[in-house]
Coordinates of C-alpha atoms in Angstrom, one line a residue:
M1 CA 14.9 -22.3 -7.9
S2 CA 13.5 -23.5 -11.2
A3 CA 15.3 -26.3 -12.9
T4 CA 17.3 -27.3 -9.9
T5 CA 15.2 -29.9 -8.2
G6 CA 15.5 -32.8 -10.6
A7 CA 12.9 -34.6 -12.5
T8 CA 11.2 -37.6 -10.8
C9 CA 9.0 -40.5 -11.8
V10 CA 5.7 -39.0 -10.6
P11 CA 2.3 -40.5 -11.2
D12 CA -0.4 -38.7 -13.2
P13 CA -2.4 -36.4 -10.9
D14 CA -4.7 -38.4 -8.8
P15 CA -8.4 -37.6 -8.3
V16 CA -8.9 -36.4 -4.7
A17 CA -10.6 -39.0 -2.6
P18 CA -14.2 -37.9 -1.9
E19 CA -13.8 -38.2 1.9
V20 CA -11.1 -35.4 1.9
A21 CA -12.5 -32.2 3.2
P22 CA -11.6 -28.8 1.6
Q23 CA -9.8 -27.7 4.8
E24 CA -7.7 -30.9 4.6
L25 CA -6.7 -30.1 1.0
A26 CA -5.7 -26.6 2.0
A27 CA -3.7 -28.1 4.9
M28 CA -1.9 -30.5 2.5
R29 CA -0.9 -27.6 0.3
R30 CA 0.4 -25.8 3.3
A31 CA 2.3 -28.9 4.4
L32 CA 3.9 -29.1 0.9
E33 CA 5.0 -25.5 1.3
L34 CA 6.5 -26.4 4.7
A35 CA 8.2 -29.5 3.3
A36 CA 10.0 -27.4 0.7
R37 CA 11.8 -25.5 3.5
G38 CA 13.8 -28.5 4.6
P39 CA 17.2 -29.3 3.2
R40 CA 17.7 -31.8 0.4
G41 CA 19.9 -34.8 1.2
A42 CA 19.7 -38.3 2.5
N43 CA 16.4 -37.6 4.2
P44 CA 13.2 -36.6 2.5
Q45 CA 11.6 -33.2 2.7
V46 CA 8.4 -33.6 4.7
G47 CA 5.8 -31.2 6.1
C48 CA 3.0 -31.7 8.5
V49 CA -0.1 -29.7 9.6
L50 CA -2.3 -30.7 12.5
L51 CA -6.0 -29.8 12.2
A52 CA -8.8 -29.5 14.6
A53 CA -12.3 -30.8 13.6
D54 CA -13.3 -27.3 12.6
G55 CA -10.3 -26.9 10.3
T56 CA -8.3 -24.7 12.7
I57 CA -4.5 -25.3 12.5
L58 CA -3.3 -26.6 15.8
G59 CA 0.4 -27.0 14.9
E60 CA 2.7 -27.3 11.9
G61 CA 6.3 -28.4 11.3
W62 CA 8.8 -29.7 8.8
H63 CA 11.9 -31.8 8.8
R64 CA 14.9 -29.5 9.2
G65 CA 17.6 -32.1 8.5
A66 CA 19.3 -35.3 9.8
G67 CA 19.0 -35.8 13.5
T68 CA 16.3 -33.2 14.0
P69 CA 12.6 -34.0 14.8
H70 CA 10.6 -35.3 11.9
A71 CA 7.8 -33.2 10.6
E72 CA 5.1 -34.9 12.6
V73 CA 7.0 -34.5 15.9
A74 CA 7.8 -30.9 15.1
A75 CA 4.1 -30.2 14.5
L76 CA 3.2 -31.8 17.8
A77 CA 5.8 -29.7 19.5
D78 CA 4.4 -26.6 17.8
A79 CA 0.9 -27.5 19.0
R80 CA 2.1 -27.9 22.6
E81 CA 3.8 -24.4 22.4
R82 CA 0.5 -23.0 21.2
G83 CA -1.3 -24.7 24.1
A84 CA -3.5 -26.7 21.7
D85 CA -5.1 -30.1 22.5
V86 CA -4.4 -32.5 19.6
R87 CA -6.6 -35.3 20.8
G88 CA -9.0 -36.2 18.0
A89 CA -7.0 -34.1 15.5
T90 CA -6.1 -34.8 11.9
A91 CA -2.5 -35.1 10.9
V92 CA -2.0 -33.9 7.3
V93 CA 1.4 -35.2 6.1
T94 CA 3.2 -35.1 2.8
L95 CA 4.9 -38.5 3.3
E96 CA 3.6 -41.5 5.2
P97 CA 4.7 -41.3 8.9
C98 CA 7.7 -43.5 9.5
D99 CA 7.4 -46.6 11.5
H100 CA 11.0 -47.3 12.5
T101 CA 13.5 -46.1 15.1
G102 CA 16.6 -44.4 13.8
R103 CA 18.1 -41.2 15.2
T104 CA 14.5 -40.4 16.2
G105 CA 11.5 -42.6 17.2
P106 CA 8.6 -43.7 15.0
C107 CA 6.4 -40.9 14.0
S108 CA 3.4 -43.3 13.8
V109 CA 3.8 -44.0 17.5
A110 CA 4.2 -40.3 18.3
L111 CA 0.9 -39.6 16.6
L112 CA -0.9 -42.4 18.3
E113 CA 0.4 -41.3 21.7
A114 CA -0.8 -37.8 21.0
G115 CA -4.3 -39.1 20.3
V116 CA -4.5 -38.2 16.6
A117 CA -7.7 -39.7 15.1
R118 CA -7.2 -39.2 11.4
A119 CA -4.2 -39.0 9.0
V120 CA -4.2 -37.6 5.5
V121 CA -1.1 -38.6 3.5
A122 CA 0.2 -37.5 0.1
V123 CA 2.8 -40.2 -0.7
P124 CA 3.3 -43.7 0.7
D125 CA 6.9 -44.2 1.9
P126 CA 8.7 -46.4 -0.6
N127 CA 11.6 -47.1 1.9
P128 CA 11.0 -50.6 3.3
V129 CA 13.0 -49.7 6.4
A130 CA 10.7 -46.8 7.3
A131 CA 7.4 -47.8 5.8
G132 CA 4.5 -49.2 7.7
G133 CA 3.3 -46.1 9.6
A134 CA -0.1 -46.1 7.8
D135 CA -0.7 -49.7 8.7
R136 CA 0.2 -49.1 12.3
L137 CA -2.2 -46.2 12.5
R138 CA -5.0 -48.1 10.8
S139 CA -4.6 -51.1 13.1
A140 CA -4.9 -48.7 16.1
G141 CA -8.2 -47.4 14.8
V142 CA -6.9 -44.2 13.1
D143 CA -8.7 -43.2 9.9
V144 CA -6.0 -43.0 7.2
V145 CA -6.4 -41.6 3.7
T146 CA -3.4 -41.8 1.3
G147 CA -2.7 -40.5 -2.2
V148 CA -4.0 -37.0 -1.5
L149 CA -2.2 -34.5 -3.9
A150 CA 0.2 -37.4 -4.6
H151 CA 1.6 -35.8 -7.7
E152 CA 2.5 -32.6 -5.9
G153 CA 3.9 -34.6 -3.0
A154 CA 6.2 -36.5 -5.4
Q155 CA 7.4 -33.3 -7.0
V156 CA 8.4 -31.9 -3.6
L157 CA 10.2 -35.2 -2.7
G158 CA 12.0 -34.9 -6.0
P159 CA 15.2 -37.0 -6.5
W160 CA 14.9 -38.5 -3.0
L161 CA 11.7 -40.4 -4.0
A162 CA 13.2 -41.6 -7.3
A163 CA 16.4 -42.7 -5.6
V164 CA 14.6 -44.7 -2.9
R165 CA 12.3 -46.4 -5.4
R166 CA 15.2 -47.4 -7.7
G167 CA 17.7 -48.3 -5.0
R168 CA 20.4 -46.0 -6.4
P169 CA 21.0 -42.2 -6.6
F170 CA 19.1 -40.1 -9.0
V171 CA 21.6 -39.0 -11.7
T172 CA 21.7 -35.7 -13.4
L173 CA 24.1 -35.3 -16.3
K174 CA 25.3 -31.7 -16.6
I175 CA 27.0 -30.4 -19.8
A176 CA 27.9 -26.8 -20.7
T177 CA 28.4 -26.4 -24.4
T178 CA 28.7 -24.1 -27.4
L179 CA 25.8 -24.0 -29.8
D180 CA 27.6 -26.6 -31.9
G181 CA 28.1 -29.0 -29.0
R182 CA 31.7 -28.3 -28.0
V183 CA 33.0 -28.3 -24.5
A184 CA 36.5 -27.1 -25.3
A185 CA 38.4 -25.5 -28.2
L186 CA 41.1 -27.4 -30.1
D187 CA 43.8 -26.1 -27.8
G188 CA 41.9 -27.5 -24.8
T189 CA 40.7 -24.1 -23.4
S190 CA 37.1 -24.2 -22.0
R191 CA 36.8 -21.3 -19.5
W192 CA 34.4 -19.8 -20.0
I193 CA 31.9 -21.1 -22.5
T194 CA 28.9 -20.0 -20.6
S195 CA 28.1 -16.7 -18.8
D196 CA 28.2 -15.8 -15.2
V197 CA 24.5 -16.1 -14.9
A198 CA 24.6 -19.8 -16.1
R199 CA 27.5 -20.6 -13.9
Q200 CA 25.8 -19.2 -10.8
H201 CA 22.7 -21.3 -11.7
A202 CA 24.9 -24.4 -12.0
H203 CA 26.5 -23.6 -8.5
A204 CA 23.0 -23.4 -7.0
H205 CA 22.2 -26.8 -8.5
R206 CA 25.5 -28.2 -7.1
A207 CA 24.4 -27.0 -3.6
Q208 CA 21.3 -29.2 -3.9
V209 CA 23.0 -32.5 -4.8
G210 CA 24.8 -35.1 -2.6
A211 CA 27.8 -35.7 -4.9
V212 CA 29.5 -34.2 -8.0
V213 CA 31.2 -36.8 -10.1
V214 CA 34.0 -36.4 -12.7
G215 CA 36.5 -38.8 -14.3
T216 CA 40.2 -38.7 -13.6
G217 CA 40.8 -37.3 -17.0
T218 CA 38.8 -34.2 -16.2
A219 CA 40.3 -34.0 -12.7
L220 CA 43.8 -34.0 -14.1
V221 CA 43.3 -31.7 -17.1
D222 CA 40.9 -29.1 -15.8
D223 CA 41.9 -29.2 -12.1
P224 CA 38.4 -28.4 -10.9
S225 CA 37.5 -27.6 -7.3
L226 CA 33.9 -29.1 -7.6
T227 CA 32.5 -26.8 -4.9
A228 CA 29.2 -25.1 -4.6
R229 CA 29.5 -21.3 -4.3
T230 CA 27.3 -18.3 -3.7
G231 CA 27.1 -15.3 -6.0
D232 CA 29.9 -13.6 -4.2
G233 CA 32.2 -16.7 -4.6
S234 CA 32.1 -17.9 -1.0
L235 CA 31.4 -21.6 -0.3
V236 CA 27.9 -22.6 0.7
E237 CA 27.6 -24.2 4.1
E238 CA 26.7 -27.8 3.0
Q239 CA 29.1 -29.0 0.2
P240 CA 28.5 -32.1 -2.0
L241 CA 30.9 -35.0 -2.0
R242 CA 33.6 -34.6 -4.7
V243 CA 33.9 -37.9 -6.5
V244 CA 36.6 -38.9 -8.9
V245 CA 36.1 -42.0 -11.0
G246 CA 39.1 -43.9 -12.4
Q247 CA 42.4 -45.5 -11.4
R248 CA 44.8 -42.6 -11.4
D249 CA 45.5 -40.7 -8.2
V250 CA 44.5 -37.1 -7.8
P251 CA 47.8 -35.1 -7.4
P252 CA 48.5 -33.7 -3.9
G253 CA 48.4 -30.2 -5.1
A254 CA 45.1 -30.5 -6.9
R255 CA 42.3 -28.1 -6.1
L256 CA 40.2 -31.1 -5.2
H257 CA 42.2 -31.3 -2.0
G258 CA 41.3 -27.7 -1.1
P259 CA 38.3 -26.4 0.8
G260 CA 35.0 -28.1 -0.1
G261 CA 33.3 -31.4 0.3
E262 CA 35.0 -34.7 1.1
L263 CA 37.1 -36.1 -1.8
V264 CA 36.1 -39.6 -2.7
Q265 CA 37.9 -41.7 -5.3
V266 CA 36.0 -44.6 -6.7
R267 CA 38.6 -46.8 -8.5
T268 CA 36.4 -48.4 -11.1
H269 CA 35.3 -48.0 -14.7
D270 CA 31.7 -49.2 -14.0
P271 CA 29.1 -46.4 -13.5
A272 CA 26.8 -48.8 -11.7
R273 CA 29.6 -49.5 -9.2
V274 CA 30.0 -45.7 -8.7
L275 CA 26.3 -45.4 -7.9
A276 CA 26.4 -48.4 -5.6
V277 CA 29.3 -46.8 -3.6
L278 CA 27.4 -43.6 -3.3
H279 CA 24.1 -45.3 -2.4
E280 CA 25.9 -47.0 0.5
R281 CA 26.7 -43.5 1.7
E282 CA 23.0 -42.5 1.4
V283 CA 23.6 -40.1 -1.5
R284 CA 20.3 -39.5 -3.2
H285 CA 21.2 -37.2 -6.0
V286 CA 24.4 -37.3 -8.1
L287 CA 25.5 -34.7 -10.6
V288 CA 27.8 -36.1 -13.3
E289 CA 29.8 -33.2 -14.7
G290 CA 32.6 -34.6 -16.8
G291 CA 34.1 -35.4 -19.1
P292 CA 32.8 -36.6 -22.4
T293 CA 33.8 -40.2 -21.8
L294 CA 32.2 -40.4 -18.3
A295 CA 29.1 -38.8 -19.7
A296 CA 29.0 -41.5 -22.5
A297 CA 29.5 -44.3 -20.0
F298 CA 26.6 -43.2 -17.8
L299 CA 24.4 -42.8 -20.9
A300 CA 25.4 -46.1 -22.4
A301 CA 24.7 -47.8 -19.1
G302 CA 21.2 -46.3 -19.0
L303 CA 22.0 -44.6 -15.7
V304 CA 21.1 -41.0 -16.6
D305 CA 17.8 -39.8 -15.3
E306 CA 18.0 -36.2 -16.3
V307 CA 20.2 -33.9 -18.5
H308 CA 20.9 -30.3 -17.7
A309 CA 22.4 -28.8 -20.9
Y310 CA 23.7 -25.2 -20.6
V311 CA 24.0 -24.0 -24.1
A312 CA 25.9 -20.8 -25.0
P313 CA 25.5 -18.8 -28.2
V314 CA 29.1 -19.6 -29.2
L315 CA 30.5 -21.4 -32.2
L316 CA 33.8 -23.2 -32.4
G317 CA 33.5 -25.5 -35.3
A318 CA 36.1 -27.9 -33.8
G319 CA 37.2 -29.1 -30.4
R320 CA 36.0 -31.6 -27.8
A321 CA 32.4 -32.8 -28.1
A322 CA 30.2 -32.9 -25.0
I323 CA 29.5 -36.6 -25.2
G324 CA 32.1 -39.3 -26.0
D325 CA 31.5 -42.1 -28.6
L326 CA 28.3 -44.0 -28.0
G327 CA 28.9 -46.3 -30.9
I328 CA 25.8 -45.0 -32.7
T329 CA 26.1 -45.3 -36.5
T330 CA 22.5 -44.5 -37.6
I331 CA 20.0 -41.9 -36.6
S332 CA 17.4 -44.4 -35.5
D333 CA 19.7 -45.5 -32.6
A334 CA 20.2 -41.9 -31.3
V335 CA 19.6 -41.3 -27.6
R336 CA 16.4 -39.2 -27.6
L337 CA 15.5 -36.8 -24.9
V338 CA 12.2 -35.3 -23.8
P339 CA 12.5 -31.7 -22.8
T340 CA 10.8 -30.7 -19.6
E341 CA 12.0 -27.1 -19.2
V342 CA 13.8 -24.4 -21.2
L343 CA 15.2 -21.6 -19.0
P344 CA 16.9 -18.5 -20.4
L345 CA 20.0 -17.6 -18.3
G346 CA 21.4 -14.3 -19.5
P347 CA 22.7 -14.9 -23.0
D348 CA 22.6 -18.7 -22.5
V349 CA 19.8 -21.3 -22.3
L350 CA 19.4 -24.2 -20.0
V351 CA 17.5 -27.2 -21.5
V352 CA 16.3 -29.8 -18.9
A353 CA 15.4 -33.1 -20.5
T354 CA 14.9 -36.7 -19.6
P355 CA 16.2 -39.6 -21.8
E356 CA 13.7 -41.9 -23.4
H357 CA 14.3 -45.5 -22.4
P358 CA 15.2 -47.9 -25.2
P359 CA 12.6 -50.6 -26.0
R360 CA 12.8 -53.9 -24.1
G361 CA 15.2 -56.3 -25.7
T362 CA 17.2 -53.6 -27.4
A363 CA 20.9 -54.1 -26.9
D364 CA 23.1 -51.4 -25.3
P365 CA 24.3 -49.1 -28.1
I366 CA 27.9 -50.0 -27.3
A367 CA 29.5 -52.9 -25.4
R368 CA 31.8 -50.5 -23.6
T369 CA 30.1 -48.8 -20.7
S370 CA 33.2 -48.0 -18.7
T371 CA 35.1 -44.8 -18.2
E372 CA 38.4 -46.3 -19.2
K373 CA 39.5 -43.3 -21.3
E374 CA 39.1 -41.2 -18.2
S375 CA 41.3 -43.3 -16.1

């Protein structure tokens, strides 16, 4: 779905290496399609196509989730089922074959044992634990080419790639506002500012992240469930963690204790600490949903990678603003965003944008980067 994958730090499109054959380019595009079938989560989405010397596809596969065979092993299994001989074949893979033993063995070793003679890779693995597959293959005499359709490969890997490179989860800040930037009226009412179409889109995005984060103020005032639901209102199978930031307890009768993902309380006012806790749990993509003080804290800490702003054609003139006080007193200090997509959703509009990073040496706009007002 458009505007639900998260922006990533991707390189400019790379020129294709001259030694890559047209059939290998076609196979890489097919591998990228296969990769996108896999679930988003702690593990990357990876696809693999095995080619014969004449360009015939011998086998193909993708990673179907934690604990299942990796894409390369799935492709080898598919080739065996087809009765294909993969000795001397080319493995076209969207991410560098792993070189470590986790729940499954190293894909580099599996390819070597199968007799693969060449590997064409889109994106080198940035994970120091898993990287090294390309080097192992080269040292064993396999011809390895990397960086083929790297831009497209990075787009498929999405937030996972950014999270592994940065050593913290990718952060999307989501706000749903009126046209004049309000998230609630003066009496505190906020349901519903946006339309059913926009809310369904937001639920689809929730289903693709590892955790949804709110402050205790939002948890106590709004009593959200923080679940991902389908169009008919039922829960999707895989639910994100429900994370509450702050010191106060979530009341026993709160909807956060109901059906849905695991409830996690992070008793801190430091956004960096929140991300560290979630990184330890291998969460790659975090959705910060509220409230205004929590949003301001993440922005002030420079920990927002992407903003999803659902804007409804509604005017209130007063009420709670979407973002808390950032301490900005002059327009030159404003947090500037670069739009990457504008998507109509019924009567509403979704604006996807990424923050511009402040120049080096610029002080944080405010000294307070905590969520203390949400506690």
